[in-house]
PDB file of C-alpha atoms in Angstrom:
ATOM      1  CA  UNK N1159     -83.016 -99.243 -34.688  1.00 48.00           C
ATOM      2  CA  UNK N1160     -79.292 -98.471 -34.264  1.00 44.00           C
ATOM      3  CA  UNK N1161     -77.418-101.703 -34.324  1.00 45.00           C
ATOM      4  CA  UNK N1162     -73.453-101.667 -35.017  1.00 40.00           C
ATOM      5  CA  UNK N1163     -73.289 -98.264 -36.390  1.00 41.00           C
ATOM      6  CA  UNK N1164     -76.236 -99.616 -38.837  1.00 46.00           C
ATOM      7  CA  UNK N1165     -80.134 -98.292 -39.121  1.00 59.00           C
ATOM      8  CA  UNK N1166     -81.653-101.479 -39.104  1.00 52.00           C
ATOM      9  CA  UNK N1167     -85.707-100.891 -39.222  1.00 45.00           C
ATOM     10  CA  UNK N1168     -86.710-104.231 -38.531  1.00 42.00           C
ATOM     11  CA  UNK N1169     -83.491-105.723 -36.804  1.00 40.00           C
ATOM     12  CA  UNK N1170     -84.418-104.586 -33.295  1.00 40.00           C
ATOM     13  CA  UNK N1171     -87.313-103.674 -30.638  1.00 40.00           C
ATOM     14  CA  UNK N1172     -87.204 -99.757 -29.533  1.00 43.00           C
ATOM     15  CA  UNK N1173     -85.034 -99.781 -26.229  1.00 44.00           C
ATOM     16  CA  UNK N1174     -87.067-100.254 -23.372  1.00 42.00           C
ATOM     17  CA  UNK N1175     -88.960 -97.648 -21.214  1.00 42.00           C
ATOM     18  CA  UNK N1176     -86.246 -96.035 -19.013  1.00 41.00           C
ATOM     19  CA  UNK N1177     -83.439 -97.829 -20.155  1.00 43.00           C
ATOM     20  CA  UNK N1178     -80.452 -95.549 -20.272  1.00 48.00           C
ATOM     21  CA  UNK N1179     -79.723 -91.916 -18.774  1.00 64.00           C
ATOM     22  CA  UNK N1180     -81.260 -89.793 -20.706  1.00 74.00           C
ATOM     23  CA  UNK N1181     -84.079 -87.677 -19.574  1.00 84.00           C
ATOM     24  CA  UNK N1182     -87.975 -89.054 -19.467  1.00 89.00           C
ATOM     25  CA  UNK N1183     -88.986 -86.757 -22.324  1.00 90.00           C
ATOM     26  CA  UNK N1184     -86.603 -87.682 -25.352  1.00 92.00           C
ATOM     27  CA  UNK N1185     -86.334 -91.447 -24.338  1.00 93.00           C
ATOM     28  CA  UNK N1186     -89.753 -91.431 -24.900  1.00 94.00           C
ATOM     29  CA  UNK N1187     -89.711 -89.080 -28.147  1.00 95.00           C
ATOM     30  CA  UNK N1188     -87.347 -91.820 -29.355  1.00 95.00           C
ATOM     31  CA  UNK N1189     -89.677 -94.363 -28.477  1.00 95.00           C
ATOM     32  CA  UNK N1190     -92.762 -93.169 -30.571  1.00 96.00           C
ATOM     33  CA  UNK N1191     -90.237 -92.587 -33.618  1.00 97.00           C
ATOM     34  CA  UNK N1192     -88.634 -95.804 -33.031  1.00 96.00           C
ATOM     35  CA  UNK N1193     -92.366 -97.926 -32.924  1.00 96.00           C
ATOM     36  CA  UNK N1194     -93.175 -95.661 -36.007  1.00 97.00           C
ATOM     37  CA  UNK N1195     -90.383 -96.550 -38.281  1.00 96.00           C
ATOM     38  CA  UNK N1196     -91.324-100.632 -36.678  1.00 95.00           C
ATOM     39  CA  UNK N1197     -94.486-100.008 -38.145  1.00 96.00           C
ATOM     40  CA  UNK N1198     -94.145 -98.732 -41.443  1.00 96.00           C
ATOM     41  CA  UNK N1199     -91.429-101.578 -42.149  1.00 94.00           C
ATOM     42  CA  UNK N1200     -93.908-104.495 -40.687  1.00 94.00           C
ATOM     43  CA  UNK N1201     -96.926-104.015 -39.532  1.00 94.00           C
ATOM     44  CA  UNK N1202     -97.255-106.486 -37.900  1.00 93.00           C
ATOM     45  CA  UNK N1203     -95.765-105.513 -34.616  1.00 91.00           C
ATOM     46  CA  UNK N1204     -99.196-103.944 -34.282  1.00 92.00           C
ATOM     47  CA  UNK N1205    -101.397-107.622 -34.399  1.00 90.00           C
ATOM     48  CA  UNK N1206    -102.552-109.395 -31.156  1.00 91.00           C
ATOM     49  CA  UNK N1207    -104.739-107.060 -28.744  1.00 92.00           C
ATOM     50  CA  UNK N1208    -103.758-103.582 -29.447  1.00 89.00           C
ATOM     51  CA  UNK N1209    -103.462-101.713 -26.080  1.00 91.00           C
ATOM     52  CA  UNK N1210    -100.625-104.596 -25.361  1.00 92.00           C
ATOM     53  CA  UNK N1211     -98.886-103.772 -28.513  1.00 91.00           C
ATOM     54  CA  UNK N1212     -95.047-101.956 -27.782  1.00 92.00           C
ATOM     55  CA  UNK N1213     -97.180 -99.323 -30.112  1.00 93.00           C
ATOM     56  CA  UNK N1214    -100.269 -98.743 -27.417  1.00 94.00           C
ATOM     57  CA  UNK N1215     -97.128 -98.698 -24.390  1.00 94.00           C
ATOM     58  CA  UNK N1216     -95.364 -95.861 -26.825  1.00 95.00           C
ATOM     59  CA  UNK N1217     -98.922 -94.048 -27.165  1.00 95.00           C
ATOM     60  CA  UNK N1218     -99.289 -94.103 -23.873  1.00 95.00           C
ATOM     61  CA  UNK N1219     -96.219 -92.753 -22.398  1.00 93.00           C
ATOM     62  CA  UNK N1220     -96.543 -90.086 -24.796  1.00 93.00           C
ATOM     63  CA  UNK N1221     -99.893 -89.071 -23.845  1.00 91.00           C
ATOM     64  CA  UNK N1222     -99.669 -89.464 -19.836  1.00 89.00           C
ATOM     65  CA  UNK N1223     -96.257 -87.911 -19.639  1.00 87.00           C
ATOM     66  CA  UNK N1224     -95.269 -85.645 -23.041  1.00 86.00           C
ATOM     67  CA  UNK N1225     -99.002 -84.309 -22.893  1.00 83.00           C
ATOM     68  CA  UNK N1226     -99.009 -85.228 -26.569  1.00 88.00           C
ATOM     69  CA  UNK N1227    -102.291 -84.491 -28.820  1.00 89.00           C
ATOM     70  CA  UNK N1228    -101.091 -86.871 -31.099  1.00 92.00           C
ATOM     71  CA  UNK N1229    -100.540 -89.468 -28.595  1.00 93.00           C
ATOM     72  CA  UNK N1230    -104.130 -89.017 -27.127  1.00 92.00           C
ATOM     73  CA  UNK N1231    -105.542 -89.388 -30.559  1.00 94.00           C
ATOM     74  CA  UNK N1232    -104.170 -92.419 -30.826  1.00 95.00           C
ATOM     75  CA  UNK N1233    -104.824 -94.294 -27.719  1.00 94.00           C
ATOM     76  CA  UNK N1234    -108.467 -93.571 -28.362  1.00 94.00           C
ATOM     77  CA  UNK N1235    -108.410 -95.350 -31.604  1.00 95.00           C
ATOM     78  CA  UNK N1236    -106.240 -98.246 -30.358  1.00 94.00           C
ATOM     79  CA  UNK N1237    -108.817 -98.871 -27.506  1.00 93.00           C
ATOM     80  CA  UNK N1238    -111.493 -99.205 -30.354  1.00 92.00           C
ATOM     81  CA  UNK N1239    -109.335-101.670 -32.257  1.00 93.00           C
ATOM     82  CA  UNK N1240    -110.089-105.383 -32.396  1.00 93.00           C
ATOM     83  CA  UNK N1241    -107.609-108.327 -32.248  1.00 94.00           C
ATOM     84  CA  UNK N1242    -105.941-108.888 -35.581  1.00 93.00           C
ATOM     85  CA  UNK N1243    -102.935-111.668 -36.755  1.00 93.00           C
ATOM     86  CA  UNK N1244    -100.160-110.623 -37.892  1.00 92.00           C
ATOM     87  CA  UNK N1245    -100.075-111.764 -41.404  1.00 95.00           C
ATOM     88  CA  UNK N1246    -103.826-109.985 -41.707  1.00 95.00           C
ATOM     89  CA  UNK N1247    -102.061-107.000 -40.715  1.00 94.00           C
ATOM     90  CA  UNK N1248     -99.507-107.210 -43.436  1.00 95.00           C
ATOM     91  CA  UNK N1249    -101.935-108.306 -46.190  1.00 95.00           C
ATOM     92  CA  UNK N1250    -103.805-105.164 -45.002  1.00 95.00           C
ATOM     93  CA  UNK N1251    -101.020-103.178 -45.212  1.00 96.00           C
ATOM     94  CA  UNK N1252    -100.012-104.677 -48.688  1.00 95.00           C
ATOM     95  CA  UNK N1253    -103.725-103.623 -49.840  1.00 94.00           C
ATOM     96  CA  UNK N1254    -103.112 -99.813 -49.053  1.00 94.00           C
ATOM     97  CA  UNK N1255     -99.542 -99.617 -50.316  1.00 94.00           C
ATOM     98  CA  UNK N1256    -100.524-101.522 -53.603  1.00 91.00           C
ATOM     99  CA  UNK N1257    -104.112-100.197 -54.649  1.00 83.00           C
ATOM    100  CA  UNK N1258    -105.724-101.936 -57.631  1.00 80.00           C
ATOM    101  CA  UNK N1259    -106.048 -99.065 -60.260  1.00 78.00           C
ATOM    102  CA  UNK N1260    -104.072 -96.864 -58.430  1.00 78.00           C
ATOM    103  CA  UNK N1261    -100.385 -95.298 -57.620  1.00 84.00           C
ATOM    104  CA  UNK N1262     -99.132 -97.520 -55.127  1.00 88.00           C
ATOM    105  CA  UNK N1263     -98.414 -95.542 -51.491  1.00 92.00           C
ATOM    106  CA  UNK N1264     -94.831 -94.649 -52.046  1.00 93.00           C
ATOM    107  CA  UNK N1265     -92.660 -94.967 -48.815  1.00 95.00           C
ATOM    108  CA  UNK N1266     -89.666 -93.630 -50.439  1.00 96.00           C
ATOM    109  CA  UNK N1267     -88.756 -90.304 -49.944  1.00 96.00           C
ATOM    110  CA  UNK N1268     -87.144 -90.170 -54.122  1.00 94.00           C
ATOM    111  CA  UNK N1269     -90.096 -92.060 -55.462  1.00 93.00           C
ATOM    112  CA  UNK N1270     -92.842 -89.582 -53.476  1.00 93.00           C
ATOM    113  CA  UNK N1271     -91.359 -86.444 -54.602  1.00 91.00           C
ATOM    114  CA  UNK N1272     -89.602 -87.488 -57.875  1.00 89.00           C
ATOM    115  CA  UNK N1273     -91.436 -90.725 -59.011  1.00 89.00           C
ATOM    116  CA  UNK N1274     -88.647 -92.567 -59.334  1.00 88.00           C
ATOM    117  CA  UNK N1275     -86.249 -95.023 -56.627  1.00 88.00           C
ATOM    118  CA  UNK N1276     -83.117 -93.870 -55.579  1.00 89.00           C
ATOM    119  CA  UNK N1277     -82.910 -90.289 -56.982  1.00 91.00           C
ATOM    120  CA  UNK N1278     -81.496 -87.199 -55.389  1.00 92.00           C
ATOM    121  CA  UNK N1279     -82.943 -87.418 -51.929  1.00 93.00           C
ATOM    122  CA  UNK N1280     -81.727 -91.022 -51.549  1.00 94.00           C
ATOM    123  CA  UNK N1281     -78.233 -89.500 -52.183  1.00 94.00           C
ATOM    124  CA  UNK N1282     -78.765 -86.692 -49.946  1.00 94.00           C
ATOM    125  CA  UNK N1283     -80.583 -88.998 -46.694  1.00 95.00           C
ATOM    126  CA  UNK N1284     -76.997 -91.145 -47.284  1.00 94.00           C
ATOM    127  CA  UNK N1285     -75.126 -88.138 -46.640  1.00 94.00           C
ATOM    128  CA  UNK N1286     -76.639 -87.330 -43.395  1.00 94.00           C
ATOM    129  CA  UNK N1287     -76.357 -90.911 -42.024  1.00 94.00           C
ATOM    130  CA  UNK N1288     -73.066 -91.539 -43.018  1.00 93.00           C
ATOM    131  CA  UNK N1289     -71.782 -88.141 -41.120  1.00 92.00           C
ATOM    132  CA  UNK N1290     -72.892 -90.132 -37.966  1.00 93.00           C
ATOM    133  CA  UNK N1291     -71.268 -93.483 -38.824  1.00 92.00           C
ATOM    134  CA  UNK N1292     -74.226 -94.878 -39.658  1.00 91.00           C
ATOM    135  CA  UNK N1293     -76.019 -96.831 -42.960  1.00 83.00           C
ATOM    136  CA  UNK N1294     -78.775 -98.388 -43.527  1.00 79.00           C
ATOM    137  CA  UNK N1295     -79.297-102.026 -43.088  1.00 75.00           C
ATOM    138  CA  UNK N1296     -81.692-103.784 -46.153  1.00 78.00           C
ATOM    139  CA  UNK N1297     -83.444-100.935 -47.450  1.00 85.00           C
ATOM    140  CA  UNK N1298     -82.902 -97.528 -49.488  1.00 92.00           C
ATOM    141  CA  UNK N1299     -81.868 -94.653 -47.144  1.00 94.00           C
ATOM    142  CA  UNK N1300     -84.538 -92.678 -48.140  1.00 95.00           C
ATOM    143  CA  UNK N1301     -87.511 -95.291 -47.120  1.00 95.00           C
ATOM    144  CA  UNK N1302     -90.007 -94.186 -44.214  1.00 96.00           C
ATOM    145  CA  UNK N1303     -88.627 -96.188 -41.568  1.00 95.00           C
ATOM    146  CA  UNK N1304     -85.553 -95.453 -42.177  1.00 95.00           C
ATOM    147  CA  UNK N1305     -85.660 -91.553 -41.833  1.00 96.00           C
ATOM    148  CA  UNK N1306     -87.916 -92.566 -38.175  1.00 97.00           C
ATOM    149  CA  UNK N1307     -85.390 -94.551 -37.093  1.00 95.00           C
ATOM    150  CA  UNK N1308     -82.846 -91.365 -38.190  1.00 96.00           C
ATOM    151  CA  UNK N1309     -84.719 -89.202 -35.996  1.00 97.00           C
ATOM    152  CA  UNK N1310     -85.101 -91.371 -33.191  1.00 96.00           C
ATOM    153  CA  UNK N1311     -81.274 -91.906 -33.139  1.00 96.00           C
ATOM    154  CA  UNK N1312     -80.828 -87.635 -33.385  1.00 96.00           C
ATOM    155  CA  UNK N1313     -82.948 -87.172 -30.291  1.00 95.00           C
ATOM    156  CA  UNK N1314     -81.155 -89.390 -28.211  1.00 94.00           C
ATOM    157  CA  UNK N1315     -77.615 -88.641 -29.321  1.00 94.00           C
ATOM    158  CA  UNK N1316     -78.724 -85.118 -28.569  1.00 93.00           C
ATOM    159  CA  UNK N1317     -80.130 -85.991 -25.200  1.00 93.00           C
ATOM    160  CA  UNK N1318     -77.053 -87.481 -24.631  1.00 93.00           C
ATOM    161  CA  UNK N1319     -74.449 -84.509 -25.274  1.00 93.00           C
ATOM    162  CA  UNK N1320     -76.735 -82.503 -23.062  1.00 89.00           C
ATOM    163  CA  UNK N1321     -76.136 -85.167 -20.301  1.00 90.00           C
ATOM    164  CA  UNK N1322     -72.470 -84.750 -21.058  1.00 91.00           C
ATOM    165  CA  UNK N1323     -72.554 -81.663 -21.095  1.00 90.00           C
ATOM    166  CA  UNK N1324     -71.490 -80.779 -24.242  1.00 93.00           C
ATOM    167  CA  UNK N1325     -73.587 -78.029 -25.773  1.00 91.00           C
ATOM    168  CA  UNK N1326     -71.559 -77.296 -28.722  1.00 93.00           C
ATOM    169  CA  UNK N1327     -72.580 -80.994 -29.675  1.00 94.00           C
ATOM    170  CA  UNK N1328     -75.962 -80.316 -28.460  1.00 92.00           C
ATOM    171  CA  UNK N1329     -76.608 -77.188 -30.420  1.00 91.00           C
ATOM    172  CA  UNK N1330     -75.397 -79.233 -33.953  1.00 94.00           C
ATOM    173  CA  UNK N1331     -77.524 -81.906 -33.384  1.00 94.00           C
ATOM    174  CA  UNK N1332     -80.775 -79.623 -33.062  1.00 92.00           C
ATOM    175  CA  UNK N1333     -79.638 -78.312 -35.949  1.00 92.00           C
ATOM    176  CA  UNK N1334     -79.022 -81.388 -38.143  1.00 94.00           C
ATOM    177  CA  UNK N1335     -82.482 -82.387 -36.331  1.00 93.00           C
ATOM    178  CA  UNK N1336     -84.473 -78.869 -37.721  1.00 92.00           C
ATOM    179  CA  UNK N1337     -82.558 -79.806 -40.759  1.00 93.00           C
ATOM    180  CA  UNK N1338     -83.764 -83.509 -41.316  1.00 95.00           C
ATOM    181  CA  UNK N1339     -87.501 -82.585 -40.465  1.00 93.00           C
ATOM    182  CA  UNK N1340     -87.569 -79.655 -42.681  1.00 90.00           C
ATOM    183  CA  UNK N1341     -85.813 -81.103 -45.701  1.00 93.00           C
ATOM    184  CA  UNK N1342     -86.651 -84.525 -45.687  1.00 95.00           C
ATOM    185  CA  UNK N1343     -89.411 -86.212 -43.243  1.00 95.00           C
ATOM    186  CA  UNK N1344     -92.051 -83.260 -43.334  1.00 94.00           C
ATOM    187  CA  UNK N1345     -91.576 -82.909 -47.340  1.00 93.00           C
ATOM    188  CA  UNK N1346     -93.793 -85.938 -47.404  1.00 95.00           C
ATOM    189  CA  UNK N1347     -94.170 -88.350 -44.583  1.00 96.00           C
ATOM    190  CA  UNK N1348     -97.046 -86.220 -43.783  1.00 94.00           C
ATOM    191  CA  UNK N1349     -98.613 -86.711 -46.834  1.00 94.00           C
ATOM    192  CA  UNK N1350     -97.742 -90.540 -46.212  1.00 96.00           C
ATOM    193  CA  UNK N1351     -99.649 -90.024 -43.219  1.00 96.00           C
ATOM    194  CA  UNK N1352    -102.600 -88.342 -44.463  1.00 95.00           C
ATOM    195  CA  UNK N1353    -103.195 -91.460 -47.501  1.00 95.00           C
ATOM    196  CA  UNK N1354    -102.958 -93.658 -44.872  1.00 96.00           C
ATOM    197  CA  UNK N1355    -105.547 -91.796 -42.648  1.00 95.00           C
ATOM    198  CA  UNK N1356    -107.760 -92.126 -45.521  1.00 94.00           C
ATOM    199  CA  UNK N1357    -107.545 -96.089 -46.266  1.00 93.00           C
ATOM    200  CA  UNK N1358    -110.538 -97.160 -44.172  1.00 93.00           C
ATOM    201  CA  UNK N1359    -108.910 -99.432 -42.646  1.00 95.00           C
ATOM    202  CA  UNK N1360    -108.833 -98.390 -39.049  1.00 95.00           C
ATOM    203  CA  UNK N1361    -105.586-100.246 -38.013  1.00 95.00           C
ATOM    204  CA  UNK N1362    -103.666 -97.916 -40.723  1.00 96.00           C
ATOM    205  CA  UNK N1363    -106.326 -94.545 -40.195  1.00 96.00           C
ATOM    206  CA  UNK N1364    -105.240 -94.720 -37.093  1.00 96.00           C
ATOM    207  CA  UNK N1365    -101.596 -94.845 -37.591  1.00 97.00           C
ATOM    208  CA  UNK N1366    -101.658 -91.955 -40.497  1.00 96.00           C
ATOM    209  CA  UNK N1367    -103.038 -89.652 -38.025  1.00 96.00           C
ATOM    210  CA  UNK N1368    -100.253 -90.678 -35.487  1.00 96.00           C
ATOM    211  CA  UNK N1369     -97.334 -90.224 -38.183  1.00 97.00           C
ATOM    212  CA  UNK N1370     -99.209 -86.928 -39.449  1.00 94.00           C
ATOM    213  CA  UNK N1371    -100.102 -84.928 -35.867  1.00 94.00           C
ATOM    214  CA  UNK N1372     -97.015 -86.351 -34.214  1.00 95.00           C
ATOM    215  CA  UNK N1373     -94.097 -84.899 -36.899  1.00 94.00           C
ATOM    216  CA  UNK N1374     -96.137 -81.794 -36.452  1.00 90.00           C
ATOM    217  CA  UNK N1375     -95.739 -81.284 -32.977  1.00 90.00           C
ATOM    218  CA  UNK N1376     -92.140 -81.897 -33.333  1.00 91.00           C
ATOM    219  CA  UNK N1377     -92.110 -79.393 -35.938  1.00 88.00           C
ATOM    220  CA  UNK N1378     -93.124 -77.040 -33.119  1.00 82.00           C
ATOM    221  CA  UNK N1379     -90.539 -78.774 -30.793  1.00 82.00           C
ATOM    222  CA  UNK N1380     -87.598 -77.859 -33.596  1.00 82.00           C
ATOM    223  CA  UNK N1381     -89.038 -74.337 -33.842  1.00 74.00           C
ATOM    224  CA  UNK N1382     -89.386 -73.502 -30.766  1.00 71.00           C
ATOM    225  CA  UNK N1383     -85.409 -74.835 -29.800  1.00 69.00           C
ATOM    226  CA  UNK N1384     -84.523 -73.113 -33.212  1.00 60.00           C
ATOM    227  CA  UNK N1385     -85.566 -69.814 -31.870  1.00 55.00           C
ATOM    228  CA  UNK N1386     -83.978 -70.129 -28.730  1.00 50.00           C
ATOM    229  CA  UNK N1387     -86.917 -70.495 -26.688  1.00 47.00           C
ATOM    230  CA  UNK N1388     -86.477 -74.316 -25.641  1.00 46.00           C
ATOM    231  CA  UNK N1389     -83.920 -77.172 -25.980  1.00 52.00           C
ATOM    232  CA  UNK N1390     -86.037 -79.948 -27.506  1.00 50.00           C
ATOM    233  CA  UNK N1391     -87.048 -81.758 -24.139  1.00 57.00           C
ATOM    234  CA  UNK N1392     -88.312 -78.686 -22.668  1.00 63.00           C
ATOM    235  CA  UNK N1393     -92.189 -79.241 -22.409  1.00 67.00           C
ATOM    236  CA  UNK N1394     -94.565 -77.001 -24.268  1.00 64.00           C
ATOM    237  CA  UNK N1395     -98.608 -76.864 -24.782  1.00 66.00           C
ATOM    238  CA  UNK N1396     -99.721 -77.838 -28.335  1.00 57.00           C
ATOM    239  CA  UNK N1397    -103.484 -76.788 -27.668  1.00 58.00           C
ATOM    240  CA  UNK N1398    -103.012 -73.453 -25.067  1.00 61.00           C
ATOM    241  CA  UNK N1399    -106.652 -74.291 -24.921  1.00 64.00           C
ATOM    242  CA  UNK N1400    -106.366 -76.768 -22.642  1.00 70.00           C
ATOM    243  CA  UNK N1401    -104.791 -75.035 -19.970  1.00 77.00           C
ATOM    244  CA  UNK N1402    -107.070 -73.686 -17.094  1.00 80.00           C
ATOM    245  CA  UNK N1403    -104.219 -71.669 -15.449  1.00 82.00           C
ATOM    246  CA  UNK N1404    -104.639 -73.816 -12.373  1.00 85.00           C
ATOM    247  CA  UNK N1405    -101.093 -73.168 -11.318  1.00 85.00           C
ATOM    248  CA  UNK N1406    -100.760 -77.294 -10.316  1.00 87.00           C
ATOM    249  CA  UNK N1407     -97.924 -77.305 -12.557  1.00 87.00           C
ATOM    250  CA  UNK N1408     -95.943 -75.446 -10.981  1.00 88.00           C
ATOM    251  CA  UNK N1409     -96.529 -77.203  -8.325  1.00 87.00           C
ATOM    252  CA  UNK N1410     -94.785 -79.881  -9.837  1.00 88.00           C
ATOM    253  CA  UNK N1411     -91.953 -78.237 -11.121  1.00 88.00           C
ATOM    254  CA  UNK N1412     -88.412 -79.036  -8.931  1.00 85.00           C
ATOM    255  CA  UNK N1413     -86.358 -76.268  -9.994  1.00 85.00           C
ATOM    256  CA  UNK N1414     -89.236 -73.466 -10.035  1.00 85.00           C
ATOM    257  CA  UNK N1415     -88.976 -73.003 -14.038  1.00 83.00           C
ATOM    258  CA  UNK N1416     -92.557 -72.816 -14.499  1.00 85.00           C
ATOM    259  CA  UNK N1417     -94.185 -69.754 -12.422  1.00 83.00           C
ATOM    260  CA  UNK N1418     -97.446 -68.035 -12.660  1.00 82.00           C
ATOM    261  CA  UNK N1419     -97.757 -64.151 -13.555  1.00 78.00           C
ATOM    262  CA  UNK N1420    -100.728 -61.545 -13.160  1.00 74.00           C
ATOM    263  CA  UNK N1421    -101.351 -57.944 -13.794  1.00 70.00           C
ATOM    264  CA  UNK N1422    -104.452 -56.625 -13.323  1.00 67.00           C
ATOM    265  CA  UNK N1423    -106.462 -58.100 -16.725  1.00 67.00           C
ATOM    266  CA  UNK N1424    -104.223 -61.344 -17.790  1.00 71.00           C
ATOM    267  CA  UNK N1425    -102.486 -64.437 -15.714  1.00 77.00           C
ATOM    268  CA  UNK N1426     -99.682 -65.759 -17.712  1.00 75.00           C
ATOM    269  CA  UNK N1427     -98.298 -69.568 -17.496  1.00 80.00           C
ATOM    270  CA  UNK N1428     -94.184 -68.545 -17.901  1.00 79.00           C
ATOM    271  CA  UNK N1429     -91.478 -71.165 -18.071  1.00 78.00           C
ATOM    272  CA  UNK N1430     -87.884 -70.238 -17.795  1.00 77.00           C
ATOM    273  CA  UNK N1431     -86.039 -72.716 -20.101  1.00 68.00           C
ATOM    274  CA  UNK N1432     -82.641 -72.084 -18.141  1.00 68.00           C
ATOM    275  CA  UNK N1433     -83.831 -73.536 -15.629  1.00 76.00           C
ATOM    276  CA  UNK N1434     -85.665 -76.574 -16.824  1.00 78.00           C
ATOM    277  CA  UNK N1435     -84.430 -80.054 -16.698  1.00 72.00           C
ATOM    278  CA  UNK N1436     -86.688 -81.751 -18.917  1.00 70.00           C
ATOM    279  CA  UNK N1437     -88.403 -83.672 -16.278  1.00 76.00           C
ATOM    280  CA  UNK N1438     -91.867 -83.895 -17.771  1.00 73.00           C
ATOM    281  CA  UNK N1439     -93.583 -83.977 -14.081  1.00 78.00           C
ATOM    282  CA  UNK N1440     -95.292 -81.268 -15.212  1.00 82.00           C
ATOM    283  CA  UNK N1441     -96.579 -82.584 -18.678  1.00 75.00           C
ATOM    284  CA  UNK N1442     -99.122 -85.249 -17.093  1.00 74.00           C
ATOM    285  CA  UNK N1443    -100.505 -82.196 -14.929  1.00 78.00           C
TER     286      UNK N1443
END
């Protein structure tokens, strides 16, 4: 998405599954924003078989190693999918954004919240690009894949002043990420997510849920750092329910971050984020 100092949506392929040095867990947080923003600006990286598709390998990385609901979700509705061309997919797509007798699906950030192309938020998305050197390349600022492909490039550039070890630089970019999320991409890519859920047509149901339950879990991942309680590749449990407390985990865990705890009526799963590398060995446990 990043080419030249440019956010081009459609100009490249997310970077390849371990390419690079940063850690397991944002390369592949990148990844799934990367294959969104793809798939919003053609849909048609999705046609051919679907569990080959660079979306399925995303999906699937994110549910074997980031534990991700959201993920999970949406390998189960891949595996359902049939074949489709390319073109069909875009036609399809076309269909949903442009409904007869009906507001077409904006994927504008200006024209969802104010009706209208290039208003305030365009303006303000700008802004936030262009204090990382970067513009967009054939589209508004403001556009859906565009603010993916922002987010994708904030996760790794933090990722990256971690591996330097520069925390100051760390520490802005959660910021600006907590920022982005809460002003911009949660103000209404949900909601992009949630029309697209209802289409019917199961190619684009499947990715509204994706876009929908994945920003929300890293709405939890930017809480969670905000507070002080995790950087943002520290692993966390979106359903607690689905942890037995069988202590494999920790098992797992190299530098003894995650630990069990009793007292004599609970057992607690406890991580100490000091000490956590962001791994993810213990996520597919």
């Amino acid at each position: 998405m990043i080419v030249d100092g440019r956010l081009a949506a459609e100009a490249c392929a997310p970077p390849a599954p371990g390419c690079g040095e940063i850690g397991v867990a944002p390369r592949i947080r990148s990844d799934l924003y990367h294959m969104l923003a793809e798939s919003l600006a053609d849909p048609a990286v999705m046609a051919g078989s679907p569990m080959a598709s660079p979306l399925a390998k995303a999906v699937t990385r994110g549910a074997e190693t980031l534990g991700s609901a959201a993920c999970r979700r949406a390998l189960f509705a891949l595996d359902d999918l049939p074949p489709a061309g390319g073109e069909e997919v875009r036609q399809r797509f076309e269909q949903i954004v442009n409904r007869p007798n009906a507001r077409p699906l904006p994927l504008y950030e200006s024209l969802a919240l104010n009706g209208r192309l290039f208003g305030p938020a365009t303006e303000r998305v700008a802004e936030q690009l262009r204090r990382y050197g970067l513009e967009p390349d054939g589209d508004l600022p403001d556009s859906a894949s565009m603010e993916l492909a922002f987010l994708a490039f904030l996760v790794e550039a933090e990722a990256k002043a971690q591996l330097a070890g520069d925390e100051r630089t760390a520490r802005q970019l959660r910021r600006d990420m907590r920022h982005f999320l809460n002003e911009h991409a949660l103000a209404w890519l949900p909601q992009v997510g949630r029309s697209l859920a209802h289409s019917g047509d199961p190619y684009f149901v499947m990715l509204g849920h994706l876009l929908e339950d994945f920003l929300k879990e890293e709405q939890l991942r930017a809480l969670m750092s905000g507070k002080g309680r995790a950087r943002s590749d520290t692993p966390f449990i979106v359903d607690s329910q689905q942890c037995g407390l069988c202590g494999f985990c920790v098992q797992s865990c190299p530098t003894g971050a995650l630990y069990v705890s009793e007292n004599e009526t609970t057992t607690y799963l406890l991580l100490k984020p000091e000490h956590c590398i962001g791994c993810a060995k213990c996520l597919p446990v």
